[in-house]
């Protein structure tokens, strides 16, 4: 998977608001982007499921797994099927971020922003891949919706990863507190919309469980993840 890191996105995650960068800082950002691209190992897995509406939520095919929460049900209301996806960039970049904390904190912060931008780029590529597959059937898709957004509980992570066999296929697992390991990883649900159907849930900050603490929202922007 050929992933590029958008320098402007990196700067946005760093809280940059358009001011001119000092040459030394601009060079450091470029160096961190190059290092991140050398260290990341983009991997992804996804699987398609029929959606069966039930009183408790949406059941995934003939499994016992239920998607619960008003927000995820509304998001998938027009969908007859969905795709569960997981993406990661591996653990090597996280090791370097932690190492840099003790040597050059500014470099560590920039590397962290580079890694966040990279995993979002992987997710964007997977979303486009799923969009293309759906389009061959005359369908469209919703945007991706992750556990932790709105009232879609993050405690589904381990079940989510088990359904995808993600630990075996891409080396992704979750802690007992539902934190993804490696940390720079994402899981999400994408609805498959039949011809003529439209997504019901709007993409935006109000869908995010982190909206009250988000530094990007406080500054009048968005994080780019939703």
Coordinates of C-alpha atoms in Angstrom, one line a residue:
X1 CA 0.0 0.0 0.0
X2 CA 1.6 3.3 -1.2
X3 CA 0.8 5.9 1.5
X4 CA 1.8 9.6 1.3
X5 CA 1.9 11.9 4.3
X6 CA 0.4 15.3 3.7
X7 CA 2.6 17.9 5.3
X8 CA -0.3 20.4 5.8
X9 CA -2.2 17.7 7.7
X10 CA 0.8 17.1 9.9
X11 CA 1.0 20.8 10.7
X12 CA -2.7 21.0 11.4
X13 CA -2.4 18.2 14.0
X14 CA 0.5 20.2 15.5
X15 CA -1.9 23.2 15.9
X16 CA -0.2 25.2 13.1
X17 CA -2.5 28.0 11.9
X18 CA -0.7 29.2 8.7
X19 CA 2.2 31.1 10.1
X20 CA 5.5 30.9 8.3
X21 CA 7.7 28.1 9.6
X22 CA 11.3 28.8 10.6
X23 CA 13.7 27.0 8.2
X24 CA 14.9 24.7 11.1
X25 CA 11.4 23.7 12.0
X26 CA 10.4 23.2 8.4
X27 CA 13.4 20.9 7.9
X28 CA 12.6 19.0 11.0
X29 CA 9.0 18.3 9.8
X30 CA 10.3 17.1 6.5
X31 CA 12.8 14.8 8.2
X32 CA 10.1 13.4 10.4
X33 CA 7.8 12.7 7.5
X34 CA 10.6 10.9 5.7
X35 CA 11.4 8.9 8.8
X36 CA 7.8 8.0 9.4
X37 CA 7.4 6.7 5.8
X38 CA 10.4 4.5 6.4
X39 CA 9.1 3.0 9.6
X40 CA 5.4 2.5 9.0
X41 CA 4.0 -0.8 7.9
X42 CA 0.5 -0.1 6.6
X43 CA -1.8 -3.1 6.8
X44 CA -5.6 -3.4 6.6
X45 CA -8.3 -6.0 6.7
X46 CA -12.1 -5.8 6.1
X47 CA -15.1 -8.0 6.0
X48 CA -18.6 -7.6 4.7
X49 CA -21.7 -8.5 6.7
X50 CA -25.5 -8.4 6.1
X51 CA -27.3 -6.2 8.6
X52 CA -30.3 -7.6 10.4
X53 CA -32.4 -5.0 12.3
X54 CA -33.5 -6.1 15.8
X55 CA -34.9 -4.4 18.8
X56 CA -31.5 -4.1 20.5
X57 CA -29.7 -2.8 17.5
X58 CA -28.2 -4.2 14.2
X59 CA -27.1 -7.8 14.1
X60 CA -24.1 -8.7 11.9
X61 CA -25.4 -11.5 9.6
X62 CA -25.8 -14.9 11.4
X63 CA -23.4 -14.0 14.1
X64 CA -24.4 -13.1 17.7
X65 CA -22.7 -9.7 17.4
X66 CA -24.9 -6.7 17.7
X67 CA -24.1 -3.1 16.9
X68 CA -25.8 -1.1 19.6
X69 CA -26.3 2.6 20.0
X70 CA -28.7 5.1 18.5
X71 CA -26.0 6.8 16.5
X72 CA -24.6 3.7 14.7
X73 CA -28.1 2.5 14.0
X74 CA -29.0 5.8 12.5
X75 CA -25.8 5.9 10.6
X76 CA -26.6 2.5 9.0
X77 CA -30.3 2.9 8.7
X78 CA -30.4 3.0 4.9
X79 CA -27.8 0.2 4.6
X80 CA -28.6 -3.5 4.1
X81 CA -25.0 -4.5 4.5
X82 CA -21.9 -3.1 6.1
X83 CA -18.1 -3.5 6.1
X84 CA -16.0 -3.8 9.2
X85 CA -12.5 -2.5 8.6
X86 CA -9.3 -2.2 10.6
X87 CA -6.1 -0.5 9.7
X88 CA -2.7 0.0 11.3
X89 CA 0.7 1.3 10.6
X90 CA 2.5 -1.0 12.9
X91 CA 4.5 -0.5 16.1
X92 CA 7.9 0.6 14.9
X93 CA 6.9 4.2 14.6
X94 CA 5.5 4.2 18.1
X95 CA 8.8 2.9 19.4
X96 CA 10.5 5.8 17.7
X97 CA 8.0 8.3 19.1
X98 CA 8.7 7.0 22.7
X99 CA 12.4 7.0 22.1
X100 CA 12.4 10.6 20.9
X101 CA 10.5 11.8 24.0
X102 CA 13.7 11.4 26.0
X103 CA 16.0 12.9 23.4
X104 CA 14.0 15.7 21.5
X105 CA 10.5 16.3 22.6
X106 CA 9.6 18.4 19.6
X107 CA 10.7 15.6 17.3
X108 CA 8.5 13.2 19.2
X109 CA 5.5 15.5 18.9
X110 CA 6.0 15.9 15.1
X111 CA 6.5 12.1 14.6
X112 CA 3.2 11.5 16.5
X113 CA 1.4 13.9 14.2
X114 CA 3.1 12.2 11.2
X115 CA 1.9 8.8 12.4
X116 CA -1.7 10.1 12.9
X117 CA -1.7 11.5 9.4
X118 CA -0.4 8.3 8.1
X119 CA -3.0 6.0 9.7
X120 CA -5.7 8.4 8.5
X121 CA -4.3 8.1 4.9
X122 CA -4.4 4.3 5.2
X123 CA -8.1 4.5 6.3
X124 CA -8.8 6.9 3.4
X125 CA -7.3 4.4 1.0
X126 CA -9.3 1.5 2.4
X127 CA -12.5 3.5 2.3
X128 CA -11.8 4.3 -1.4
X129 CA -11.2 0.6 -2.1
X130 CA -14.5 -0.3 -0.5
X131 CA -16.2 2.5 -2.4
X132 CA -14.9 1.1 -5.7
X133 CA -16.0 -2.4 -4.8
X134 CA -19.5 -1.1 -3.9
X135 CA -19.7 0.9 -7.1
X136 CA -19.1 -2.2 -9.3
X137 CA -22.5 -3.4 -7.9
X138 CA -24.2 -0.1 -8.4
X139 CA -24.0 0.8 -4.7
X140 CA -22.6 3.6 -2.7
X141 CA -21.2 3.8 0.8
X142 CA -21.4 5.8 4.0
X143 CA -18.4 7.4 5.6
X144 CA -16.6 5.3 8.2
X145 CA -17.8 5.4 11.7
X146 CA -15.6 4.2 14.5
X147 CA -16.3 2.8 18.0
X148 CA -16.1 5.7 20.4
X149 CA -18.0 8.1 18.2
X150 CA -21.4 9.2 19.6
X151 CA -22.9 6.4 21.7
X152 CA -21.3 3.6 19.7
X153 CA -19.4 2.0 22.6
X154 CA -15.7 1.4 22.4
X155 CA -16.1 -1.8 24.3
X156 CA -16.9 -3.6 21.0
X157 CA -13.3 -3.4 19.9
X158 CA -12.2 -7.0 20.9
X159 CA -15.3 -8.5 19.3
X160 CA -14.7 -6.3 16.2
X161 CA -11.1 -7.5 15.9
X162 CA -12.1 -11.1 16.5
X163 CA -14.6 -11.0 13.6
X164 CA -11.9 -9.7 11.3
X165 CA -9.2 -12.1 12.6
X166 CA -7.2 -8.9 12.9
X167 CA -4.5 -10.1 15.3
X168 CA -3.5 -12.9 12.9
X169 CA -3.9 -11.0 9.7
X170 CA -2.5 -7.5 10.5
X171 CA -1.1 -7.8 14.1
X172 CA -3.8 -5.7 15.6
X173 CA -5.4 -6.4 19.0
X174 CA -7.0 -4.5 21.9
X175 CA -6.3 -4.2 25.6
X176 CA -8.8 -5.0 28.3
X177 CA -9.7 -1.3 28.3
X178 CA -10.4 -1.5 24.6
X179 CA -7.3 0.5 23.5
X180 CA -6.0 -0.6 20.1
X181 CA -2.5 -2.1 20.0
X182 CA -0.5 -0.8 18.1
X183 CA -1.9 2.6 19.2
X184 CA -1.8 4.1 15.7
X185 CA -4.6 2.0 14.4
X186 CA -8.3 2.5 13.5
X187 CA -11.4 0.3 13.4
X188 CA -14.6 1.5 11.6
X189 CA -17.9 0.5 10.1
X190 CA -18.9 1.5 6.6
X191 CA -22.4 1.0 5.4
X192 CA -23.2 -0.3 1.9
X193 CA -26.0 1.8 0.4
X194 CA -28.3 0.3 -2.3
X195 CA -29.1 2.4 -5.4
X196 CA -31.1 5.5 -4.5
X197 CA -30.4 5.3 -0.8
X198 CA -28.7 8.1 1.1
X199 CA -26.7 8.1 4.4
X200 CA -28.8 9.5 7.3
X201 CA -26.0 10.4 9.8
X202 CA -24.0 13.5 9.1
X203 CA -20.3 13.5 9.5
X204 CA -19.1 16.0 12.0
X205 CA -17.9 16.9 15.5
X206 CA -21.3 16.2 17.1
X207 CA -20.9 12.5 16.3
X208 CA -17.6 12.3 18.2
X209 CA -17.3 11.3 21.9
X210 CA -14.2 13.5 22.2
X211 CA -16.0 16.7 21.0
X212 CA -15.9 18.4 24.4
X213 CA -12.1 17.8 24.8
X214 CA -11.0 18.3 21.2
X215 CA -8.4 21.0 20.8
X216 CA -9.1 21.2 17.0
X217 CA -12.8 22.0 17.7
X218 CA -11.9 24.7 20.3
X219 CA -9.7 26.3 17.6
X220 CA -12.6 26.3 15.1
X221 CA -11.4 23.4 13.1
X222 CA -11.8 19.6 12.9
X223 CA -9.4 16.7 13.5
X224 CA -9.9 15.2 10.1
X225 CA -11.0 11.9 11.5
X226 CA -14.7 12.3 11.2

